[in-house]
Coordinates of C-alpha atoms and ligand atoms in Angstrom, one line a residue:
X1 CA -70.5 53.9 23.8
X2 CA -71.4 52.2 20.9
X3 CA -75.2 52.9 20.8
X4 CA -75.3 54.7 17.7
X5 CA -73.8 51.8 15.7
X6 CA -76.0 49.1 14.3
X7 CA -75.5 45.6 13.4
X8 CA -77.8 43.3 11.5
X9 CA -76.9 40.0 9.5
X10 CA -79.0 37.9 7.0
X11 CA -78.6 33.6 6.5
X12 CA -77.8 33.5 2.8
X13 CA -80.7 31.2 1.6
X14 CA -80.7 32.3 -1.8
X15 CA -82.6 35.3 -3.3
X16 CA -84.5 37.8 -1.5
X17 CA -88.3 38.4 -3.0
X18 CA -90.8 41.1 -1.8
X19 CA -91.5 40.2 2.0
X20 CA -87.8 41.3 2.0
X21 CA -88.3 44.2 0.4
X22 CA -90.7 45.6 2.1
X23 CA -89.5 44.2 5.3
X24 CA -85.9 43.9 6.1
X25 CA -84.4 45.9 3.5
X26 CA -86.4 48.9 3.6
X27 CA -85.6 48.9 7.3
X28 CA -81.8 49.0 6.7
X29 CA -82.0 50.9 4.0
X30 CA -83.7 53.5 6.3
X31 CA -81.4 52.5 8.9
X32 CA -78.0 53.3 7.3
X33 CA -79.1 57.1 7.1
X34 CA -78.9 57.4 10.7
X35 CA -76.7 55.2 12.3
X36 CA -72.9 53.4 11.8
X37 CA -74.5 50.1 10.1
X38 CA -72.9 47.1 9.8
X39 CA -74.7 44.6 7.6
X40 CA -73.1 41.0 7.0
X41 CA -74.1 37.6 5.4
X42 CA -74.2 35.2 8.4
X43 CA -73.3 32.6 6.6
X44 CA -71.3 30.4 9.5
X45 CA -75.4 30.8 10.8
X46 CA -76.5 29.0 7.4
X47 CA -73.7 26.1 8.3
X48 CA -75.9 25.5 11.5
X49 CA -78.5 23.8 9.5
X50 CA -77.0 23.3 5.9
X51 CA -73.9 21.7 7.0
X52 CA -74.3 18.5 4.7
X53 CA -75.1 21.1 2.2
X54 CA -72.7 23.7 2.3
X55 CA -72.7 24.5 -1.9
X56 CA -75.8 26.4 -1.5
X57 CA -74.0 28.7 1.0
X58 CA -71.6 30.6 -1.1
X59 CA -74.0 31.0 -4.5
X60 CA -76.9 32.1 -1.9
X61 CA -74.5 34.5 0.1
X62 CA -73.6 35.7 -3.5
X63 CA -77.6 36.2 -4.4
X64 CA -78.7 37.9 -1.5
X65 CA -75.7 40.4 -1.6
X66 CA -76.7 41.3 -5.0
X67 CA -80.0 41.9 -4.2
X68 CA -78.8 44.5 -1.2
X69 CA -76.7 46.2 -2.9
X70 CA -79.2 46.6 -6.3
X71 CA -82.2 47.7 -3.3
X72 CA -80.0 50.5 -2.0
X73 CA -78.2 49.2 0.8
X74 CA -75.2 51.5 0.3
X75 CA -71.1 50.4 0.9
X76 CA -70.5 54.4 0.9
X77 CA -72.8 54.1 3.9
X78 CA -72.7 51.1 5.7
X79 CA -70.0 48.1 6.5
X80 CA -71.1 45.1 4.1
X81 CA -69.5 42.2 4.3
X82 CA -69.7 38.5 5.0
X83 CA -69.3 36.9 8.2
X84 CA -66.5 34.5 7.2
X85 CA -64.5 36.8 6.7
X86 CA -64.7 38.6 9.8
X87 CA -62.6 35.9 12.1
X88 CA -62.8 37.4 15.3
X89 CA -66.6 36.5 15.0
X90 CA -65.5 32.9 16.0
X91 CA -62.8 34.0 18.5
X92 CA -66.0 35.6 20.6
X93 CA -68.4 33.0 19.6
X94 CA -65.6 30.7 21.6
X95 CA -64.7 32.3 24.8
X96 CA -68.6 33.5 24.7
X97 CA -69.7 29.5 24.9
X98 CA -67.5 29.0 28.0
X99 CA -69.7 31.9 30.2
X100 CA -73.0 30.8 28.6
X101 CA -75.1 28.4 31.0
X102 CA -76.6 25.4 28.5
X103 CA -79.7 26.1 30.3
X104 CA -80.2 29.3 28.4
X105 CA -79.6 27.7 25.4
X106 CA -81.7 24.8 25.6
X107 CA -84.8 26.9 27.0
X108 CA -84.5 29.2 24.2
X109 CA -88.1 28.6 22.4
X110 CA -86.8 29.4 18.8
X111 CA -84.2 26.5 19.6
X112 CA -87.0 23.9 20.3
X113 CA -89.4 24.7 17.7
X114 CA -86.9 24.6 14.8
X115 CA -85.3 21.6 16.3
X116 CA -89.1 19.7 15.8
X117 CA -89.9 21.4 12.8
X118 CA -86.9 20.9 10.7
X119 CA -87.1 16.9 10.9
X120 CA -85.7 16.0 7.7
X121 CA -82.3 17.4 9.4
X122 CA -80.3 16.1 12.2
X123 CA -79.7 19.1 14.2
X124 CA -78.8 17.9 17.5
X125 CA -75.1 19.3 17.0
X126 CA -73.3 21.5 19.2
X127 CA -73.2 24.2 16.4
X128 CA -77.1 24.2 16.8
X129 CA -77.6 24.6 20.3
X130 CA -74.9 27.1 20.4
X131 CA -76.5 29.7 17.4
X132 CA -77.1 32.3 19.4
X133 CA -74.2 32.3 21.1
X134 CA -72.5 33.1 17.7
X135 CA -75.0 35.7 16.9
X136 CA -74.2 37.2 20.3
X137 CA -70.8 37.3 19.5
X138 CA -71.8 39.1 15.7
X139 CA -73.5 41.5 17.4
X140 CA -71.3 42.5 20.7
X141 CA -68.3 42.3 18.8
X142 CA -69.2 45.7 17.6
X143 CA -70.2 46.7 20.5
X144 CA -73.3 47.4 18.9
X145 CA -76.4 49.4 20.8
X146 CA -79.2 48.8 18.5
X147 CA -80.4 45.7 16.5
X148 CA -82.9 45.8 13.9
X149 CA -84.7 42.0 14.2
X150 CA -88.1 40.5 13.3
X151 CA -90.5 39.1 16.4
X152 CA -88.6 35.9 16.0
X153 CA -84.8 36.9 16.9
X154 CA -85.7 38.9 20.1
X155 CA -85.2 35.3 22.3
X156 CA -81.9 35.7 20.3
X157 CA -81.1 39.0 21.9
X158 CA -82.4 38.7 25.0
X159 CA -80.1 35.9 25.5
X160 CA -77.2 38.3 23.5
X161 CA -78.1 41.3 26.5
X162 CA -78.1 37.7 28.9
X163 CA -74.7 36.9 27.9
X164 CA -72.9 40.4 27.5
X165 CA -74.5 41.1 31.0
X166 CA -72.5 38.1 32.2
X167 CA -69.0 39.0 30.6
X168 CA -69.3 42.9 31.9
X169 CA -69.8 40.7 35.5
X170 CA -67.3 38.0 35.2
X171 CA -64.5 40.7 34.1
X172 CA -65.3 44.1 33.3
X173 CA -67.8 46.5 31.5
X174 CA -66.5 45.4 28.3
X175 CA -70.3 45.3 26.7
X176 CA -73.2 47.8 26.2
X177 CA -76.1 45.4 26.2
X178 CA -77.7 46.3 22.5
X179 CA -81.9 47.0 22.3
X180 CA -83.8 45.1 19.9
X181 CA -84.9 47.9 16.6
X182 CA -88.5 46.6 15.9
X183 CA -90.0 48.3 12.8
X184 CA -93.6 47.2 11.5
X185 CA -93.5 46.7 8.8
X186 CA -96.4 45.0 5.9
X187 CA -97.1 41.9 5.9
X188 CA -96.1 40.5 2.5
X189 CA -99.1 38.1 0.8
X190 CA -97.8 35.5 -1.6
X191 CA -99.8 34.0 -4.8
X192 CA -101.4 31.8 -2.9
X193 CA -102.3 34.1 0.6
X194 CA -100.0 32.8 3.0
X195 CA -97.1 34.4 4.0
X196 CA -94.3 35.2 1.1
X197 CA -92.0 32.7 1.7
X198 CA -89.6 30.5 -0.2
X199 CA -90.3 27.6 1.3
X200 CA -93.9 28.1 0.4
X201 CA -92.9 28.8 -3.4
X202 CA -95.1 31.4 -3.1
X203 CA -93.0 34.3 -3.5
X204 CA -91.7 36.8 -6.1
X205 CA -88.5 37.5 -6.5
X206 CA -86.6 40.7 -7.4
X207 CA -84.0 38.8 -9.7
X208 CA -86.6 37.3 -11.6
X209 CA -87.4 37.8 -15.5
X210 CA -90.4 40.8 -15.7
X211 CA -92.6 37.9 -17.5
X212 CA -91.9 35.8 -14.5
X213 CA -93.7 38.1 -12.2
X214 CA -96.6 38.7 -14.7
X215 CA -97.1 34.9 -14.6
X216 CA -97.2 34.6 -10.7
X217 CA -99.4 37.6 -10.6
X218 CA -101.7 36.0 -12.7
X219 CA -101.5 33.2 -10.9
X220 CA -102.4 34.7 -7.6
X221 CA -105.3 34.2 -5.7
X222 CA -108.5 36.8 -5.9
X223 CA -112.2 37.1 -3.9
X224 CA -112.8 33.6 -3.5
X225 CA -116.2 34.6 -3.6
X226 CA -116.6 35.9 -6.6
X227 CA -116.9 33.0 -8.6
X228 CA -118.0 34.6 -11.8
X229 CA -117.2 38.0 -13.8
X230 CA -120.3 39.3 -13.3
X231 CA -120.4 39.1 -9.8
X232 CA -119.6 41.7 -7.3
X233 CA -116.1 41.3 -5.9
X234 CA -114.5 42.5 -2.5
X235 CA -110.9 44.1 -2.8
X236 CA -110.6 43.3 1.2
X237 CA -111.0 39.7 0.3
X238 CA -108.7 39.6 -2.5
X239 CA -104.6 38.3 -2.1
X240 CA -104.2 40.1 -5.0
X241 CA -105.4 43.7 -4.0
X242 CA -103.1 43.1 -1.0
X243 CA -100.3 44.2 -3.3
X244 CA -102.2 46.6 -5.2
X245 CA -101.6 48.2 -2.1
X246 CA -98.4 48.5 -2.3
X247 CA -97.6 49.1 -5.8
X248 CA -100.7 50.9 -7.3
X249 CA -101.0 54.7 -6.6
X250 CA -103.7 55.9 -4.5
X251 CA -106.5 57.3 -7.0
X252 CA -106.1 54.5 -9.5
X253 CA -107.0 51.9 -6.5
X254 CA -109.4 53.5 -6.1
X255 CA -110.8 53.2 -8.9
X256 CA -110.1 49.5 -8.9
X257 CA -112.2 48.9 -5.3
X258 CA -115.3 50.7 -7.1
X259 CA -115.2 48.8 -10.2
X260 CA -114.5 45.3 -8.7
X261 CA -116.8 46.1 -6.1
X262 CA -119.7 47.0 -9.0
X263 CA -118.6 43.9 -10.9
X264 CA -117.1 46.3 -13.5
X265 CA -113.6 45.0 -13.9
X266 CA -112.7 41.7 -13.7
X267 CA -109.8 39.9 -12.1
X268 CA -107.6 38.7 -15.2
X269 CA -107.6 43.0 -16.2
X270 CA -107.3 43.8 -12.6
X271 CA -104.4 41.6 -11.7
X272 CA -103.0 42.9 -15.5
X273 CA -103.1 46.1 -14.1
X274 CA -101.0 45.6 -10.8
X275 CA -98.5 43.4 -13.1
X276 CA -97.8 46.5 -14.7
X277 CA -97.6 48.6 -11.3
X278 CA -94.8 45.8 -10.1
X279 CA -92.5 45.8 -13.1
X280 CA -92.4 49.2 -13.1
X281 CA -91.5 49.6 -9.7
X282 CA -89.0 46.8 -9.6
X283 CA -87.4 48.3 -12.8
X284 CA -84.7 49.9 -11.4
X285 CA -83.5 47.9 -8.9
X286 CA -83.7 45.1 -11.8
X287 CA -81.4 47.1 -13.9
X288 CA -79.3 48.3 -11.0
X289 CA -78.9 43.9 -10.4
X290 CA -78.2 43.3 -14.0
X291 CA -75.9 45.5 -13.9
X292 CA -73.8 44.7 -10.8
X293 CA -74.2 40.9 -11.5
X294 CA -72.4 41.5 -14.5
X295 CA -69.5 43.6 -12.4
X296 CA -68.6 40.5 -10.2
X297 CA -65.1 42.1 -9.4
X298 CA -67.0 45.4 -8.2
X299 CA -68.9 43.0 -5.5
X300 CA -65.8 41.7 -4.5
X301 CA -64.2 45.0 -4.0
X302 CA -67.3 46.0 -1.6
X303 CA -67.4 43.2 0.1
X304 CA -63.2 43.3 0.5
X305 CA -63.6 46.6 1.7
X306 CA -66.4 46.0 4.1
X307 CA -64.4 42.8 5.8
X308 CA -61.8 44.6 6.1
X309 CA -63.5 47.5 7.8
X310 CA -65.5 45.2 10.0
X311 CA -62.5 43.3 10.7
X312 CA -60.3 46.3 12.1
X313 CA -63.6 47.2 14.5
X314 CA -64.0 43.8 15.5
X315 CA -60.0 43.6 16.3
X316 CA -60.0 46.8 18.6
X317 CA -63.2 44.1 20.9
X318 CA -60.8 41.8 20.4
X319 CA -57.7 43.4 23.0
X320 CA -60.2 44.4 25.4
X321 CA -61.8 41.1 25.2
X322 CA -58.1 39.6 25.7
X323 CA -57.1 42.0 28.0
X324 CA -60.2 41.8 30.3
X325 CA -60.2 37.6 30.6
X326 CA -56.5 38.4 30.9
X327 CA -55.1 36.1 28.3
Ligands
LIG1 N1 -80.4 34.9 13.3 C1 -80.7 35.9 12.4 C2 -81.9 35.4 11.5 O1 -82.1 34.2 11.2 C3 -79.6 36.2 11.5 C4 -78.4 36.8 12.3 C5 -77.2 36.2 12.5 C6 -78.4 38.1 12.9 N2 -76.5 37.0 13.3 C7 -77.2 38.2 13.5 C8 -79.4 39.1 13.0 C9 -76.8 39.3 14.3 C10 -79.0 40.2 13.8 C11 -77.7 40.3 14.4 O2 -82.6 36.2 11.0
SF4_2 FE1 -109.3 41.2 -6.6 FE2 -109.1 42.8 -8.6 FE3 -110.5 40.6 -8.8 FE4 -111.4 42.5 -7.2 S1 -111.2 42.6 -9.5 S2 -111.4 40.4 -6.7 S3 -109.5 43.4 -6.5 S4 -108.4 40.8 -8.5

């Protein structure tokens, strides 16, 4: 039961840029033609760490839901709608935190990294320690048997399989325990060679103006060691080629490694070039986001739709739930 039905959420931290592209959202978007997806805005997660900050929440929920639905990620085909919304969520996440051992929680190595990294924030709160009891409970509460997550959720599940293993025990096979989905999936550059990544502003982002884009790309870091035009370049080197690889089509790259290699193009024309490639591929979904940002009520109707879909799934968990803890 339940394993061909997927469920995957997102924090809302603002807009998405290519790392998600290429990452996350091409894996749901490939998702959603094979199984039941449900896709939500986790943005009771977000509260976790923004909590003096909650503004941001509901303009980034707004952003980021834009930007799925302009990529593709389809309400005809999947449940889309924002965790909030979805109350039973917290129902779970409550009668979950009274079968979960703190010892799990406070072993759980995502738990103690963030809670050194992230200094400027006090996050010794209960909320905190308890995340992935919540995400558990997003997860389980569709029964769900498959969830698409990058290398850094899967302590997450294991302790969602830990914890649904537990409730089947305590009362009754309520649970299937869901597998982690990992896709590989490119590694996104940004301009400056680390990792795309907002916090680095280093990324590009899809809601961005075209001459935006141009700039970053022109901005973006080449073969360090080729210091001058005239010398001989190395596309293997190069931040920027990274993305030529993604956007440029096969027999015009190349053409681009033998020029740069032979010192024949340099890298103001080359990184021109892939500008060109990126606009043009981001076109559409551009449009597609113009478009629905300027259809507001349409959004709402999707995402009314969605809750309430998710909602009347997450009810029928609900009675069994009740019924097994007999309350
Ligand atoms: N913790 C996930 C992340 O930060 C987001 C998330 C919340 C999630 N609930 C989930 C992912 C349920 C998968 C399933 O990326
Ligand atoms: Fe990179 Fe292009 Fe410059 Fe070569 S020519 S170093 S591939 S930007």
């Amino acid at each position: 039961m339940g394993t061909n039905r997927v469920v995957s959420g997102m924090r809302p931290t603002g807009k998405l840029h290519l790392g998600h592209f290429h990452g996350v959202l091409a894996n749901w978007k490939e998702l959603q033609q094979q199984y039941e997806c449900f896709f939500f805005a986790a943005d009771w997660h977000s509260l976790t760490t923004e909590y003096a900050n909650t503004e941001i929440i509901r303009s980034s929920t707004e952003e980021m839901l834009l930007d799925w639905l302009a990529y593709g990620i389809d309400p005809q085909k999947s449940t889309i709608f924002v965790q909030s919304r979805v109350p039973q969520h917290a129902e779970l996440n409550l009668i979950l935190s009274m079968i979960t051992p703190l010892s799990w929680l406070e072993r759980n190595p995502t738990y103690k990294e963030q809670l050194d990294n992230l200094d400027t924030k006090d996050l010794s709160t209960f909320g905190f320690l308890g995340y992935p009891v919540l995400m558990a409970s997003d997860i389980i509460v569709y029964k769900a048997g498959k969830v698409p997550v990058g290398h850094d959720q899967l302590p997450h599940l294991e302790i969602t399989r830990e914890i649904a293993r537990r409730f089947n025990f305590l009362y009754r096979e309520v649970f299937p325990e869901p597998a982690a989905l990992l896709t590989e999936t490119p590694k996104v550059l940004g301009t400056d060679g680390r990792k795309m990544s907002k916090s680095y502003n280093n990324a590009i982002y899809l809601s961005e103006s075209d001459e935006e884009t141009k700039k970053k790309i022109m901005s973006m870091v080449t073969d360090v060691q080729r210091p001058r035009r005239s010398d001989p370049g190395e596309p293997d080197r190069c931040v920027a080629f990274t993305l030529h690889r993604l956007y440029t089509p096969e027999s015009e790259r190349s053409e681009i490694v033998a020029s740069c290699r032979g010192a024949q193009i340099g890298c103001v024309d080359c990184k021109k070039i892939l500008a060109r490639h990126v606009i043009e591929t981001l076109a559409p979904f551009r449009e597609k986001r113009g478009e629905l940002a300027e259809k507001p009520r349409l959004v709402e109707e999707i995402l009314d739709e969605g809750s309430r879909k998710a909602t009347h799934e997450a009810a029928k968990t609900m009675q069994d739930v009740r019924s097994a803890i007999k309350l």
